[in-house]
Coordinates of C-alpha atoms and ligand atoms in Angstrom, one line a residue:
M8 CA -0.6 14.4 12.3
R9 CA 0.7 17.5 10.5
R10 CA -1.5 16.7 7.5
L11 CA -4.5 17.0 9.7
A12 CA -3.6 20.5 10.8
V13 CA -4.7 22.6 7.8
P14 CA -8.0 20.9 6.9
G15 CA -8.8 20.4 10.6
A16 CA -8.3 24.2 11.2
L17 CA -10.4 25.0 8.2
V18 CA -13.4 22.8 9.2
A19 CA -13.0 24.1 12.8
A20 CA -13.1 27.7 11.6
I21 CA -16.3 27.1 9.6
V22 CA -18.0 25.3 12.5
L23 CA -16.9 28.0 15.0
I24 CA -18.1 30.8 12.8
A25 CA -21.5 29.1 12.5
L26 CA -21.7 28.4 16.3
A27 CA -20.7 32.0 17.1
A28 CA -23.5 33.5 15.0
P29 CA -25.5 34.7 18.1
L30 CA -22.4 36.3 19.6
L31 CA -21.5 38.2 16.5
D32 CA -23.0 41.7 16.0
L33 CA -25.0 40.6 12.9
P34 CA -28.3 42.1 11.7
D35 CA -31.4 39.9 12.2
P36 CA -31.2 37.4 9.3
V37 CA -35.0 37.3 8.8
R38 CA -35.7 41.0 9.2
Q39 CA -36.9 42.4 5.9
D40 CA -36.2 45.8 4.5
V41 CA -38.0 46.0 1.2
A42 CA -36.7 49.5 0.4
R43 CA -33.1 48.1 0.2
R44 CA -34.0 44.8 -1.7
L45 CA -31.2 43.6 -4.0
S46 CA -28.9 46.4 -3.0
G47 CA -25.2 45.5 -3.6
P48 CA -22.4 45.4 -1.1
G49 CA -22.1 48.6 1.0
P50 CA -21.7 49.9 4.5
G51 CA -23.6 47.8 7.1
S52 CA -24.1 44.9 4.6
P53 CA -20.8 43.9 3.2
L54 CA -22.3 41.2 0.9
G55 CA -25.4 43.1 0.0
R56 CA -29.1 42.4 0.6
D57 CA -31.4 39.7 -0.9
E58 CA -34.8 39.9 -2.6
F59 CA -36.5 40.8 0.7
G60 CA -33.8 43.2 1.7
R61 CA -32.3 40.8 4.3
D62 CA -28.6 41.0 5.1
V63 CA -26.8 38.4 3.0
L64 CA -23.7 38.0 5.3
S65 CA -26.0 37.5 8.4
R66 CA -28.1 34.9 6.5
L67 CA -24.9 33.1 5.2
I68 CA -23.5 32.7 8.8
W69 CA -26.9 31.8 10.4
G70 CA -27.6 29.6 7.4
A71 CA -24.4 27.7 8.0
R72 CA -25.9 26.5 11.3
A73 CA -28.8 24.8 9.6
S74 CA -26.8 23.5 6.7
L75 CA -24.0 22.1 8.8
T76 CA -26.3 20.7 11.5
V77 CA -28.1 18.8 8.8
A78 CA -24.9 17.6 7.1
F79 CA -22.9 16.6 10.2
A80 CA -25.9 15.1 12.0
S81 CA -27.2 13.0 9.1
A82 CA -23.7 11.8 8.0
G83 CA -22.8 11.1 11.6
I84 CA -25.9 9.1 12.4
A85 CA -25.6 7.1 9.1
C86 CA -21.9 6.5 9.7
A87 CA -22.4 5.3 13.3
L88 CA -25.4 3.1 12.6
G89 CA -24.1 1.8 9.2
T90 CA -20.7 0.9 10.6
L91 CA -22.2 -1.0 13.4
L92 CA -24.6 -2.9 11.1
G93 CA -21.7 -3.6 8.6
L94 CA -19.4 -4.8 11.4
L95 CA -22.0 -7.1 12.9
G96 CA -23.2 -8.4 9.5
G97 CA -19.7 -9.0 8.2
W98 CA -18.4 -10.6 11.4
F99 CA -21.3 -12.8 12.6
R100 CA -22.7 -13.5 9.1
G101 CA -26.0 -15.6 9.3
L102 CA -29.1 -13.7 10.5
G103 CA -27.2 -10.5 11.3
E104 CA -25.9 -10.4 7.7
L105 CA -29.3 -11.1 6.2
L106 CA -31.0 -8.4 8.2
A107 CA -28.3 -5.8 7.7
L108 CA -28.0 -6.3 3.9
R109 CA -31.6 -7.0 2.9
S110 CA -33.0 -4.1 4.9
M111 CA -30.5 -1.9 3.1
D112 CA -31.6 -3.3 -0.3
I113 CA -35.2 -2.2 0.6
V114 CA -34.0 1.3 1.3
L115 CA -32.1 1.4 -2.0
C116 CA -35.2 0.5 -3.9
F117 CA -36.8 3.9 -3.0
P118 CA -35.8 6.8 -5.3
P119 CA -34.4 9.5 -2.9
I120 CA -36.9 12.2 -3.8
L121 CA -39.8 9.8 -3.3
L122 CA -38.4 8.8 0.2
A123 CA -38.0 12.5 1.1
L124 CA -41.6 13.2 -0.1
L125 CA -42.9 10.3 1.9
V126 CA -41.2 11.3 5.2
V127 CA -42.0 15.0 4.7
T128 CA -45.7 14.1 4.1
L129 CA -45.7 12.0 7.3
L130 CA -43.7 14.3 9.6
G131 CA -43.9 17.8 7.9
P132 CA -40.9 19.7 6.6
G133 CA -38.1 20.9 8.9
T134 CA -34.5 20.4 9.9
A135 CA -35.2 17.2 12.0
T136 CA -37.1 15.6 9.1
L137 CA -34.3 16.5 6.7
I138 CA -31.8 14.8 9.0
L139 CA -33.9 11.7 9.2
V140 CA -34.4 11.5 5.4
L141 CA -30.7 12.0 4.7
S142 CA -29.6 9.5 7.5
I143 CA -31.8 6.8 5.9
L144 CA -30.4 7.7 2.4
F145 CA -26.8 7.4 3.5
L146 CA -27.1 4.3 5.6
P147 CA -26.8 1.7 2.9
G148 CA -23.5 3.1 1.7
F149 CA -21.9 2.8 5.2
V150 CA -23.4 -0.7 5.7
R151 CA -22.1 -2.0 2.4
V152 CA -18.6 -0.4 2.6
T153 CA -18.1 -1.7 6.2
Y154 CA -19.5 -5.1 5.4
A155 CA -17.2 -5.6 2.4
E156 CA -14.1 -4.4 4.3
V157 CA -14.9 -6.7 7.3
L158 CA -15.3 -9.7 5.0
S159 CA -11.9 -9.0 3.6
A160 CA -10.2 -8.2 7.0
R161 CA -11.6 -11.3 8.7
S162 CA -9.6 -13.6 6.4
H163 CA -6.3 -11.9 7.2
D164 CA -3.7 -13.6 9.4
Y165 CA -3.5 -10.7 11.9
V166 CA -7.2 -11.2 12.7
E167 CA -6.6 -15.0 13.1
A168 CA -3.6 -14.2 15.3
V169 CA -5.7 -12.1 17.7
R170 CA -8.4 -14.9 17.7
A171 CA -5.7 -17.4 18.6
L172 CA -4.8 -15.2 21.5
G173 CA -8.3 -15.8 22.9
A174 CA -9.7 -12.2 22.3
G175 CA -13.5 -11.9 22.3
P176 CA -15.5 -10.8 19.3
L177 CA -16.2 -7.3 20.6
R178 CA -12.6 -6.7 21.3
I179 CA -11.5 -8.1 17.9
L180 CA -14.1 -6.0 16.1
L181 CA -13.3 -2.7 17.9
V182 CA -9.5 -3.0 18.4
T183 CA -8.4 -5.1 15.4
V184 CA -11.0 -4.9 12.7
L185 CA -12.3 -1.4 13.0
P186 CA -9.0 0.4 12.7
N187 CA -8.2 -1.6 9.6
V188 CA -11.5 -0.8 7.9
A189 CA -11.7 2.8 9.1
G190 CA -10.0 4.2 5.9
P191 CA -12.8 3.5 3.5
I192 CA -15.4 4.4 6.1
L193 CA -13.8 7.8 6.5
V194 CA -13.8 8.4 2.8
Q195 CA -17.5 7.4 2.8
L196 CA -18.1 9.9 5.6
S197 CA -16.5 12.8 3.7
L198 CA -18.7 11.9 0.7
A199 CA -21.8 11.8 2.9
V200 CA -21.1 15.2 4.5
A201 CA -20.5 16.7 1.1
A202 CA -23.6 15.1 -0.4
A203 CA -25.7 16.2 2.7
V204 CA -24.7 19.8 2.2
V205 CA -25.7 19.6 -1.5
L206 CA -28.9 17.6 -0.8
E207 CA -29.9 20.0 2.0
S208 CA -29.7 22.9 -0.5
G209 CA -31.5 20.8 -3.1
L210 CA -34.4 19.6 -0.9
S211 CA -34.8 23.0 0.8
F212 CA -34.8 24.4 -2.7
L213 CA -37.8 22.1 -3.5
G214 CA -39.5 23.1 -0.3
L215 CA -38.8 19.7 1.4
G216 CA -36.2 20.9 3.8
V217 CA -35.5 23.8 6.1
V218 CA -38.7 26.0 6.4
P219 CA -38.4 29.7 5.4
P220 CA -37.8 32.3 6.7
E221 CA -35.1 30.3 8.7
P222 CA -31.9 30.8 6.7
S223 CA -30.0 27.9 5.1
W224 CA -27.6 27.8 2.2
G225 CA -30.1 25.8 0.2
L226 CA -32.9 28.4 0.7
M227 CA -30.4 31.2 -0.2
I228 CA -29.7 29.5 -3.5
R229 CA -33.4 29.0 -4.1
G230 CA -34.1 32.7 -3.5
A231 CA -31.1 33.9 -5.5
R232 CA -32.1 31.8 -8.5
A233 CA -35.2 33.9 -9.1
T234 CA -33.2 37.2 -9.2
M235 CA -30.1 35.8 -10.9
A236 CA -30.3 38.4 -13.7
Q237 CA -30.5 41.4 -11.4
A238 CA -28.2 40.3 -8.6
P239 CA -25.9 37.4 -9.7
L240 CA -23.7 37.9 -6.6
L241 CA -26.5 36.6 -4.4
L242 CA -26.0 33.1 -6.0
L243 CA -22.2 33.3 -5.6
W244 CA -22.0 33.6 -1.8
P245 CA -24.0 30.4 -0.8
C246 CA -22.3 28.5 -3.6
A247 CA -18.8 29.6 -2.5
A248 CA -19.7 28.6 1.2
L249 CA -20.9 25.2 0.0
T250 CA -17.7 24.6 -2.1
V251 CA -15.3 25.7 0.6
T252 CA -17.1 23.5 3.2
I253 CA -17.2 20.4 1.0
L254 CA -13.5 20.8 0.0
A255 CA -12.4 21.3 3.7
M256 CA -14.4 18.2 4.7
N257 CA -12.9 16.1 1.9
L258 CA -9.4 17.2 2.9
L259 CA -10.1 16.5 6.5
C260 CA -11.4 13.0 5.9
D261 CA -8.5 12.2 3.6
A262 CA -6.1 13.3 6.2
L263 CA -8.0 11.3 8.9
R264 CA -7.8 8.2 6.7
D265 CA -4.1 8.6 6.3
W266 CA -3.7 9.1 10.0
V267 CA -5.6 5.9 11.0
D268 CA -4.0 3.9 8.1
P269 CA -0.2 4.4 8.1
R270 CA 0.1 2.4 4.8
T271 CA -1.7 5.1 2.7
A272 CA 0.3 7.8 4.6
A273 CA 3.6 6.2 3.6
A274 CA 2.5 5.8 0.0
V275 CA 1.5 9.5 -0.1
R276 CA 4.7 10.5 1.5
L277 CA 6.8 8.5 -1.0
R278 CA 4.8 9.9 -4.0
A279 CA 5.3 13.5 -2.6
I280 CA 9.1 12.9 -2.3
D281 CA 9.1 11.4 -5.8
R282 CA 7.9 14.6 -7.2
V283 CA 10.5 16.6 -5.3
L284 CA 13.4 14.2 -5.1
P285 CA 14.8 14.3 -8.7
G286 CA 15.9 17.8 -8.2
L287 CA 17.0 17.4 -4.6
L288 CA 18.9 14.1 -4.6
P289 CA 20.5 13.1 -7.9
P290 CA 21.2 9.4 -8.3
P291 CA 24.6 8.4 -7.0
R292 CA 27.4 8.1 -9.6
S293 CA 27.8 4.4 -10.1
D294 CA 28.3 1.8 -12.7
A295 CA 26.1 -0.6 -10.8
V296 CA 22.9 -1.8 -12.6
L297 CA 21.2 -1.8 -9.2
K298 CA 22.4 0.0 -6.1
V299 CA 20.3 -0.4 -2.9
E300 CA 21.2 2.1 -0.1
G301 CA 20.0 1.9 3.5
L302 CA 16.8 0.0 2.7
T303 CA 14.5 -0.4 5.7
V304 CA 11.1 -2.2 5.5
E305 CA 8.5 -1.8 8.2
I306 CA 5.4 -4.0 8.8
D307 CA 2.4 -3.3 11.0
T308 CA 1.6 -6.4 13.1
P309 CA -0.7 -6.9 16.1
A310 CA 2.5 -6.9 18.2
G311 CA 3.4 -3.5 16.8
V312 CA 5.6 -2.2 14.0
I313 CA 8.5 -4.6 13.1
R314 CA 11.5 -3.9 10.9
P315 CA 12.3 -7.2 9.2
V316 CA 14.7 -5.4 6.8
E317 CA 17.0 -2.7 8.3
D318 CA 19.6 -0.5 6.6
V319 CA 20.4 -3.0 3.8
S320 CA 22.8 -1.7 1.1
L321 CA 24.1 -3.7 -1.8
A322 CA 25.2 -3.1 -5.5
V323 CA 25.1 -5.3 -8.6
G324 CA 27.3 -4.5 -11.6
P325 CA 26.5 -5.3 -15.2
G326 CA 26.9 -9.0 -15.9
E327 CA 27.6 -9.7 -12.2
T328 CA 25.8 -12.2 -10.0
V329 CA 25.3 -11.2 -6.4
A330 CA 24.0 -13.8 -4.0
I331 CA 21.9 -12.8 -0.9
V332 CA 22.2 -15.6 1.6
G333 CA 20.9 -16.2 5.1
E334 CA 18.6 -18.6 7.0
S335 CA 14.9 -18.4 6.7
G336 CA 13.6 -15.2 8.2
S337 CA 16.7 -13.1 7.4
G338 CA 14.8 -10.6 5.2
K339 CA 16.1 -11.8 1.8
S340 CA 12.7 -12.1 0.1
L341 CA 11.4 -8.8 1.6
T342 CA 14.5 -7.0 0.3
A343 CA 13.8 -8.3 -3.2
A344 CA 10.1 -7.6 -2.9
A345 CA 10.8 -4.0 -1.8
V346 CA 13.1 -3.4 -4.9
M347 CA 10.4 -4.8 -7.2
G348 CA 7.6 -2.8 -5.5
L349 CA 5.9 -6.0 -4.5
L350 CA 5.8 -5.7 -0.8
P351 CA 2.8 -7.3 1.0
P352 CA 0.0 -4.8 1.9
A353 CA 1.0 -4.4 5.5
A354 CA 4.6 -3.7 4.7
R355 CA 6.1 -0.3 3.6
V356 CA 9.5 1.1 2.7
A357 CA 10.5 3.3 5.7
A358 CA 13.8 4.5 4.4
G359 CA 16.4 4.0 1.7
A360 CA 16.8 4.0 -2.1
A361 CA 17.2 1.5 -4.9
W362 CA 18.8 3.1 -7.9
F363 CA 18.2 1.4 -11.3
D364 CA 19.2 3.3 -14.5
G365 CA 19.3 6.6 -12.6
V366 CA 15.8 6.3 -11.1
D367 CA 14.9 5.3 -7.5
L368 CA 12.7 2.3 -7.8
L369 CA 11.4 2.8 -4.2
R370 CA 9.9 6.2 -5.2
L371 CA 8.8 5.3 -8.7
H372 CA 5.1 5.6 -9.4
E373 CA 3.3 2.2 -9.8
T374 CA 2.7 2.8 -13.5
A375 CA 6.4 3.5 -14.2
L376 CA 7.3 0.5 -12.1
R377 CA 5.0 -1.7 -14.1
Q378 CA 6.8 -0.7 -17.3
L379 CA 10.1 -1.9 -15.8
R380 CA 8.8 -5.2 -14.3
G381 CA 9.0 -8.1 -16.6
N382 CA 10.9 -5.9 -19.0
A383 CA 14.2 -4.3 -17.8
I384 CA 13.9 -6.0 -14.5
A385 CA 12.6 -9.6 -14.2
M386 CA 12.0 -12.0 -11.4
V387 CA 12.0 -15.8 -11.0
F388 CA 10.2 -17.2 -7.9
Q389 CA 10.8 -20.3 -5.9
D390 CA 7.6 -22.1 -6.8
P391 CA 6.8 -22.2 -10.6
M392 CA 3.6 -24.0 -10.0
S393 CA 2.0 -21.1 -8.2
S394 CA 3.6 -18.5 -10.4
L395 CA 2.3 -20.0 -13.6
N396 CA -1.4 -19.6 -14.5
P397 CA -2.8 -23.1 -14.4
V398 CA -5.5 -22.5 -17.0
H399 CA -3.3 -21.0 -19.7
R400 CA -0.9 -22.9 -22.0
T401 CA 2.7 -22.3 -21.0
G402 CA 3.7 -21.0 -24.5
D403 CA 0.8 -18.4 -24.4
Q404 CA 2.1 -17.3 -21.0
V405 CA 5.5 -16.6 -22.5
A406 CA 4.0 -14.9 -25.5
E407 CA 1.9 -12.8 -23.1
A408 CA 5.0 -11.6 -21.3
I409 CA 6.4 -10.4 -24.7
L410 CA 3.2 -8.7 -25.8
A411 CA 2.9 -6.9 -22.5
H412 CA 6.0 -4.8 -23.4
R413 CA 6.6 -5.1 -27.1
P414 CA 4.3 -4.0 -30.0
I415 CA 4.5 -7.2 -32.1
T416 CA 1.8 -9.5 -33.5
A417 CA 0.5 -12.4 -31.4
A418 CA 1.8 -14.8 -34.0
A419 CA 5.4 -13.3 -33.8
A420 CA 5.2 -13.5 -30.0
R421 CA 4.2 -17.1 -30.2
R422 CA 7.2 -17.9 -32.5
E423 CA 9.5 -16.1 -30.1
A424 CA 8.0 -18.1 -27.2
V425 CA 8.9 -21.3 -29.0
A426 CA 12.5 -20.0 -29.6
L427 CA 12.7 -19.2 -25.9
F428 CA 11.5 -22.7 -24.9
R429 CA 14.3 -24.0 -27.1
R430 CA 16.8 -21.6 -25.6
V431 CA 16.0 -22.6 -22.0
G432 CA 16.5 -26.3 -22.9
I433 CA 13.0 -27.6 -23.2
A434 CA 13.0 -30.5 -25.6
D435 CA 10.3 -30.5 -28.4
P436 CA 9.5 -26.8 -27.8
E437 CA 6.7 -26.6 -30.4
R438 CA 4.7 -29.3 -28.6
R439 CA 5.7 -28.3 -25.1
S440 CA 4.6 -24.7 -25.7
R441 CA 1.0 -26.0 -26.0
A442 CA 1.2 -27.8 -22.7
F443 CA -0.5 -26.6 -19.5
P444 CA 1.7 -26.2 -16.4
H445 CA 0.3 -29.3 -14.7
E446 CA 1.5 -31.3 -17.7
M447 CA 5.1 -30.4 -17.1
S448 CA 7.7 -31.5 -14.5
G449 CA 9.0 -29.1 -11.8
G450 CA 12.3 -28.5 -13.6
M451 CA 10.5 -27.8 -16.9
R452 CA 8.1 -25.4 -15.3
Q453 CA 11.0 -23.5 -13.8
R454 CA 12.6 -23.3 -17.3
V455 CA 9.3 -21.8 -18.5
M456 CA 9.5 -19.2 -15.7
I457 CA 13.0 -18.4 -16.8
A458 CA 11.8 -18.1 -20.4
I459 CA 9.2 -15.6 -19.2
A460 CA 11.8 -13.7 -17.2
I461 CA 14.3 -13.4 -20.1
A462 CA 11.6 -12.8 -22.8
N463 CA 12.3 -9.1 -22.9
K464 CA 16.1 -9.3 -22.4
P465 CA 16.2 -7.8 -18.8
R466 CA 19.2 -5.9 -17.5
L467 CA 18.5 -7.3 -14.1
L468 CA 17.2 -10.7 -13.0
I469 CA 16.1 -11.3 -9.4
A470 CA 15.9 -15.0 -8.7
D471 CA 14.3 -15.8 -5.3
E472 CA 15.4 -19.3 -4.4
P473 CA 14.7 -20.5 -8.0
T474 CA 16.0 -24.0 -7.4
T475 CA 14.8 -24.9 -3.9
A476 CA 11.9 -26.9 -5.1
L477 CA 14.0 -29.0 -7.5
D478 CA 16.1 -32.1 -7.2
V479 CA 19.9 -31.8 -7.3
T480 CA 20.4 -32.7 -10.9
V481 CA 17.7 -30.3 -12.2
Q482 CA 19.0 -27.7 -9.8
A483 CA 22.5 -27.9 -11.4
Q484 CA 20.9 -27.7 -14.9
I485 CA 19.0 -24.6 -14.0
L486 CA 22.1 -22.9 -12.5
D487 CA 24.1 -23.7 -15.6
L488 CA 21.3 -22.2 -17.7
L489 CA 21.2 -19.0 -15.6
A490 CA 25.0 -18.8 -15.9
D491 CA 24.9 -19.2 -19.7
L492 CA 22.2 -16.6 -20.1
R493 CA 24.1 -14.2 -18.0
R494 CA 27.2 -14.6 -20.1
E495 CA 25.2 -14.3 -23.4
T496 CA 23.1 -11.3 -22.4
G497 CA 25.3 -9.5 -19.9
M498 CA 22.3 -9.3 -17.5
A499 CA 23.0 -8.7 -13.8
V500 CA 21.6 -11.3 -11.4
V501 CA 20.5 -11.1 -7.8
F502 CA 20.3 -14.7 -6.5
I503 CA 18.5 -15.2 -3.3
T504 CA 19.3 -18.5 -1.5
H505 CA 19.8 -20.0 1.9
N506 CA 22.2 -22.5 0.4
L507 CA 25.8 -21.4 0.6
G508 CA 27.0 -24.3 -1.5
L509 CA 25.2 -22.8 -4.5
V510 CA 26.7 -19.4 -3.9
A511 CA 30.2 -20.7 -4.5
E512 CA 29.2 -22.0 -7.9
I513 CA 27.4 -19.0 -9.3
A514 CA 28.0 -15.7 -7.4
D515 CA 30.7 -13.2 -8.0
R516 CA 29.9 -11.4 -4.7
V517 CA 27.9 -12.5 -1.7
V518 CA 25.7 -10.5 0.8
V519 CA 25.2 -12.4 4.0
M520 CA 22.0 -11.3 5.9
Y521 CA 21.0 -12.1 9.4
A522 CA 17.7 -11.1 11.1
G523 CA 17.1 -8.2 8.7
Q524 CA 20.6 -6.8 8.5
V525 CA 23.6 -7.3 6.3
V526 CA 26.4 -8.8 8.5
E527 CA 29.1 -9.4 5.8
Q528 CA 29.4 -8.7 2.1
G529 CA 32.2 -9.0 -0.4
D530 CA 33.8 -10.9 -3.1
T531 CA 32.6 -14.6 -2.9
A532 CA 36.1 -16.2 -3.2
S533 CA 37.6 -14.1 -0.4
V534 CA 34.5 -14.3 1.9
F535 CA 34.5 -18.1 1.5
A536 CA 38.3 -18.4 2.0
R537 CA 38.4 -16.0 5.0
P538 CA 34.9 -15.4 6.5
L539 CA 35.2 -12.6 9.1
H540 CA 31.7 -12.6 10.6
P541 CA 30.9 -15.5 13.0
Y542 CA 27.5 -16.0 11.2
T543 CA 29.2 -16.4 7.8
R544 CA 31.5 -18.9 9.4
A545 CA 28.7 -20.8 10.9
L546 CA 26.8 -20.9 7.6
L547 CA 29.9 -22.2 5.8
A548 CA 30.5 -24.8 8.5
A549 CA 26.9 -26.0 8.0
V550 CA 27.5 -26.8 4.3
P551 CA 28.1 -30.6 3.9
E552 CA 31.5 -31.2 2.4
G553 CA 33.2 -34.5 1.7
E554 CA 33.5 -36.7 4.7
A555 CA 33.3 -33.9 7.3
K556 CA 30.1 -33.7 9.3
P557 CA 28.2 -30.4 8.8
E558 CA 27.9 -28.4 12.0
A559 CA 24.3 -27.1 12.6
I560 CA 24.0 -23.6 13.9
P561 CA 22.4 -23.8 17.4
G562 CA 19.1 -21.9 17.9
T563 CA 17.0 -20.1 15.3
V564 CA 16.9 -16.6 13.7
P565 CA 15.1 -14.3 16.2
P566 CA 11.7 -13.0 14.9
P567 CA 11.6 -9.3 14.1
H568 CA 9.4 -8.5 17.1
A569 CA 11.8 -10.2 19.6
L570 CA 15.3 -9.0 18.5
P571 CA 18.0 -9.2 21.2
P572 CA 19.7 -6.0 22.2
G573 CA 23.0 -5.2 20.4
C574 CA 24.3 -7.8 17.9
R575 CA 21.3 -9.9 16.7
F576 CA 23.5 -13.0 16.2
A577 CA 25.1 -12.8 19.7
P578 CA 22.8 -15.3 21.5
R579 CA 23.9 -18.0 19.0
C580 CA 27.5 -16.9 18.6
P581 CA 30.3 -18.9 20.0
H582 CA 32.5 -15.7 20.1
A583 CA 29.9 -13.5 21.9
A584 CA 31.2 -11.2 24.6
P585 CA 29.4 -8.7 26.9
A586 CA 30.3 -5.9 24.4
C587 CA 28.1 -7.6 21.7
A588 CA 24.9 -6.9 23.7
A589 CA 25.9 -3.3 24.3
G590 CA 25.3 -2.0 20.8
V591 CA 25.0 -2.8 17.1
A592 CA 28.3 -2.5 15.2
P593 CA 28.3 -0.5 12.0
L594 CA 28.9 -2.3 8.7
A595 CA 32.6 -1.4 8.5
P596 CA 34.9 -1.7 5.5
Q597 CA 37.4 -4.5 6.1
E598 CA 39.9 -6.2 3.8
G599 CA 38.0 -5.2 0.7
R600 CA 34.6 -6.1 2.0
H601 CA 32.1 -5.0 4.7
V602 CA 31.6 -6.7 8.0
R603 CA 29.3 -5.9 11.0
C604 CA 30.9 -7.3 14.1
V605 CA 31.9 -5.8 17.5
R606 CA 34.6 -8.5 17.9
L607 CA 36.2 -8.0 14.5
D608 CA 39.7 -7.8 15.8
V609 CA 39.3 -11.2 17.5
M610 CA 37.7 -12.7 14.4
R611 CA 40.5 -11.4 12.2
G612 CA 43.2 -12.8 14.5
E613 CA 41.5 -16.2 14.6
T614 CA 41.0 -16.4 10.8
A615 CA 44.6 -15.5 10.3
S616 CA 45.9 -18.2 12.6
A617 CA 43.5 -20.8 11.3
Ligands
ATP712 N1 3.5 -10.0 5.6 C1 4.2 -10.2 6.7 N2 3.8 -9.9 8.0 C2 4.5 -10.0 9.1 N3 5.8 -10.5 9.0 C3 6.3 -10.8 7.8 C4 5.6 -10.7 6.6 N4 6.4 -11.0 5.6 C5 7.6 -11.4 6.1 N5 7.5 -11.2 7.5 C6 8.6 -11.5 8.4 O1 9.8 -10.8 8.0 C7 10.9 -11.6 8.2 C8 11.7 -11.7 6.9 O2 11.0 -12.4 6.0 P1 11.6 -12.8 4.5 O3 10.5 -13.6 3.8 O4 12.1 -11.7 3.8 O5 12.7 -13.8 5.0 P2 13.6 -14.7 4.0 O6 15.0 -14.5 4.5 O7 13.4 -14.5 2.6 O8 13.1 -16.2 4.5 P3 12.8 -17.4 3.5 O9 14.2 -18.0 3.1 O10 12.1 -18.4 4.4 O11 12.0 -17.0 2.3 C9 10.4 -13.0 8.7 O12 10.6 -13.0 10.1 C10 9.0 -13.0 8.4 O13 8.3 -13.7 9.4

């Protein structure tokens, strides 16, 4: 809202001055005084007099009324009508779409000047004619922008979700779709207002707009052009008024767009902080390759803003493997996506930092982040089939990853790709590098993904459930491969999984997440030997081991929009007490690790006596 204040005040001031013209003690803007023609600024006429001796300040303020009326009225009419046609065409498709788009194509066929001449010939020049001409000219822009945005919005899950709730088309269009497409429409509006002010001056200049002697900024420019050599200042005043008005309108529409679309506002805020932060908040002193502090992610949903990741902190040292574990919906993947700058469009980082090599990844500009991704930081996803491009040979995809970050020849990159295939244990690498993804098994595709990830010797590898889609034998081979690579290259690994059995095999430290929060984190051996949080215990008890029957955890992870009060695990916890619902415990240091549990004393006692 604060961003709206300055441009809003500026536009309001310009409009108010124009509206207040009759109340101000200004000389008559059309009264001529030939004896004082082209006289410079002086007493009684602070901006001088024009070629007919008329007061320039008075004409500038009275002229604003004509120019702004034309600009706001034409842009407003085109915006309202165009948005309506675009919404209806994009939503109902069929005949509505045909009529909306084809009629706009016809308008676009007319050159603007020809259209203006046609309407002026039919209706005669004047302010109303000018508004009509400009509204018609701006209409196609609004229809097309809205139509395209609606087509994209209607395929989103949040629109489907409102449909599933039984909402009618009008309500969906006005309450769900319109706010989501308002950003581009507002940008189009600012462009239309700016263009209208310029076109008004241009068309009035050609005699097709406001009729003299009525003042307008366009007519003032037209008059000043003829006497430019004798009185250059006469050209300056209307041009300055035009520039300030257009700038103020652009700023206002940008601020309005950010106001209606919190995603862009968050991005702007983060970029602004990015420029200021390096001096204000130095990176924390740490040996960690990655240090995440207080990460909170918010997502806009039809049910309101949710926080699927809240206040998550973790650190990964060089050569260390840290596992993030938790059931589905704990926020593991969103945590990784936030660090990589790959959050889905509706999600944003609301707080926190992720330090990597002294820079905060969460505030890094997209270009700088792109330099790091696939280079110093790499990622391996769960499903290699959807991560690999189906129409490119796998060897070429590995070579592409190398070429994206290193200035070597394509032939050298292909040779390196074959070597990488060999390194990740793909038999007959020369031949296999020419295979397409669908010609490989799941395990082999995952090896290709790992080859891509390590192609540029990353310092940090984030692996998001990399073995979930694989059978147990291949899973073990992939884990061995990752462990070997870590030993060889010294890269740090963040391993995301919901399988605690794997964590014991590969992780030095473990971070247990539940419903968006870290509930316990510490050295894997000690967490496994003496779990302090009831959720960690429940997860461990659910791991099948020997003859013992695994114990399923009752219930499910609460969705982010329906979190229970206090401790989020309390409704499923066998140790829950009334105090658990009263408030969320902080993540407290405990026995060399961190645990978030109100009943820690009881848990410690139980674990000791077990
Ligand atoms: N784009 C989105 N819009 C709305 N909610 C989302 C979105 N992405 C994730 N969520 C919600 O955020 C929560 C955390 O999701 P996340 O994918 O991080 O969980 P996870 O622990 O990685 O689960 P999994 O093991 O199934 O991948 C879930 O409740 C999920 O429904």
